[in-house]
GROMACS .gro file of C-alpha atoms in nm:
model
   92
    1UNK     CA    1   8.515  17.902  -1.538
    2UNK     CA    2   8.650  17.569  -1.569
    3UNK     CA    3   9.014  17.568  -1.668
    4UNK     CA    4   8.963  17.300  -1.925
    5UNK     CA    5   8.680  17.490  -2.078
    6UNK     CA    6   8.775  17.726  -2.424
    7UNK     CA    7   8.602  18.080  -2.368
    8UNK     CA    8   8.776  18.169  -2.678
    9UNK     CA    9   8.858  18.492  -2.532
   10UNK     CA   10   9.257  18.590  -2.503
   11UNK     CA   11   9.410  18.518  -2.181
   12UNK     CA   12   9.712  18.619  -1.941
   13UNK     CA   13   9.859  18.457  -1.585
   14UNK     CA   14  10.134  18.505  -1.439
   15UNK     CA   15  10.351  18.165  -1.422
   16UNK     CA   16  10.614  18.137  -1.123
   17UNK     CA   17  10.899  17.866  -1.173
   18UNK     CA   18  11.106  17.713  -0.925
   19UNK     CA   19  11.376  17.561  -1.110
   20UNK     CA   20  11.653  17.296  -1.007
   21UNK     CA   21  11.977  17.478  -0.826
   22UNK     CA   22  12.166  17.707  -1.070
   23UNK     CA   23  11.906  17.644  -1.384
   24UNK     CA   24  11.769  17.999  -1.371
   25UNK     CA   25  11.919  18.121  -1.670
   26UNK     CA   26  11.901  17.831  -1.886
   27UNK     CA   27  11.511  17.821  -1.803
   28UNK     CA   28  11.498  18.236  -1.870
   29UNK     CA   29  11.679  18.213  -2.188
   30UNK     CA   30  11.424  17.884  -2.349
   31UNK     CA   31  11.144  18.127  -2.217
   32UNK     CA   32  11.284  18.426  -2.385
   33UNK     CA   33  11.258  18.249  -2.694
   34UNK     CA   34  10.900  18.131  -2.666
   35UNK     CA   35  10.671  18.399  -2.876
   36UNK     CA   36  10.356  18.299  -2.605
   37UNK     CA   37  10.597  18.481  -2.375
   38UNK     CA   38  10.586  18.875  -2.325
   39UNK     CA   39  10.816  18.928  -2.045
   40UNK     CA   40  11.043  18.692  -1.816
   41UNK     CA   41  11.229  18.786  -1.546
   42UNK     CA   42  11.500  18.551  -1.285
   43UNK     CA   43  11.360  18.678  -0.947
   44UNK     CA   44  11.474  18.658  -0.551
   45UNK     CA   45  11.233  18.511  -0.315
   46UNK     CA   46  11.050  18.157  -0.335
   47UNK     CA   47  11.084  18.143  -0.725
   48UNK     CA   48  11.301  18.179  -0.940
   49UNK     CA   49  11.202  18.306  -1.258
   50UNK     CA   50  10.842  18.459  -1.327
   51UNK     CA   51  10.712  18.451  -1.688
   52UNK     CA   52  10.417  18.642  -1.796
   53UNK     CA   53  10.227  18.453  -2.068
   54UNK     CA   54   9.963  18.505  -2.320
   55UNK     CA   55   9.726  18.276  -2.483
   56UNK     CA   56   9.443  18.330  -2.751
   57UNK     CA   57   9.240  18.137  -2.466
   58UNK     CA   58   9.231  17.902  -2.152
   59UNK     CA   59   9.269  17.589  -2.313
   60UNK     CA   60   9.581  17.681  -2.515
   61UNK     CA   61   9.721  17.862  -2.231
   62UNK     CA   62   9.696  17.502  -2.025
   63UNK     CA   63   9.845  17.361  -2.301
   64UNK     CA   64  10.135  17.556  -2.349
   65UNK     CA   65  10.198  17.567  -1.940
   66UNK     CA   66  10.203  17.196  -1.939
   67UNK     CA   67  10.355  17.124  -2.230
   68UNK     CA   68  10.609  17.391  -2.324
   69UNK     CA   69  10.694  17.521  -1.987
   70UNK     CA   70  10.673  17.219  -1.736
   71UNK     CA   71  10.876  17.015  -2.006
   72UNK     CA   72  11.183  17.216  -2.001
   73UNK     CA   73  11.494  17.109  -1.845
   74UNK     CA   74  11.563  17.223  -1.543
   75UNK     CA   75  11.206  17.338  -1.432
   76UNK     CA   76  11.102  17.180  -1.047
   77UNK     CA   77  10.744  17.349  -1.022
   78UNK     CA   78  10.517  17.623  -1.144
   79UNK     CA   79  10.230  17.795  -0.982
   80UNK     CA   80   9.993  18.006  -1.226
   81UNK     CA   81   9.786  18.290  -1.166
   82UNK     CA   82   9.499  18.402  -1.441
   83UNK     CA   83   9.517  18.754  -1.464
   84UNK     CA   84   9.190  18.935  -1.433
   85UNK     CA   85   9.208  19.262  -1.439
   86UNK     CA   86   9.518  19.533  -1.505
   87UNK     CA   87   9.652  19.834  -1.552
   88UNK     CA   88   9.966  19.968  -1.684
   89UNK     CA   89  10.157  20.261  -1.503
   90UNK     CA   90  10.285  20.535  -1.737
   91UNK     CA   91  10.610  20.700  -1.680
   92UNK     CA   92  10.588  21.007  -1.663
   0.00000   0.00000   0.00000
């Protein structure tokens, strides 16, 4: 599927920020308050903080990446994986 084409179907990725030095938790907390966002973490590694997001589809989930996310302070790059398929682990 083209990313700029609307399946209308509800849609989740996986969005990986690399922020400017020391802007990890300014750019967790703005995510934290956005409601397209179910779960945010500030990470080790090549990123810094990974977002998981959720969109009613594929063009509003571009939308929001580019325009929500990319636009806040402190944010250098993101890289965005469409999630296909999951499955939650219970605790037992």
């Amino acid at each position: 599927m083209n990313l700029n084409e609307s399946s209308g179907k509800p849609v989740s990725a996986i969005v990986l920020v690399n922020t400017d030095a020391g802007g990890e938790e300014e750019v967790y907390n703005r995510l934290r308050e956005m409601k397209e966002v179910s779960q945010v973490f500030i990470v080790y590694g090549v990123y810094d903080v990974v977002a998981i997001v959720e969109a009613s589809d594929m063009e509003t989930l571009r939308n929001f990446i580019s325009s929500s996310i990319r636009k806040i302070p402190k944010v250098r790059s993101t890289l965005t994986m469409i999630i296909m398929e999951s499955k939650l682990q219970e605790k037992a």
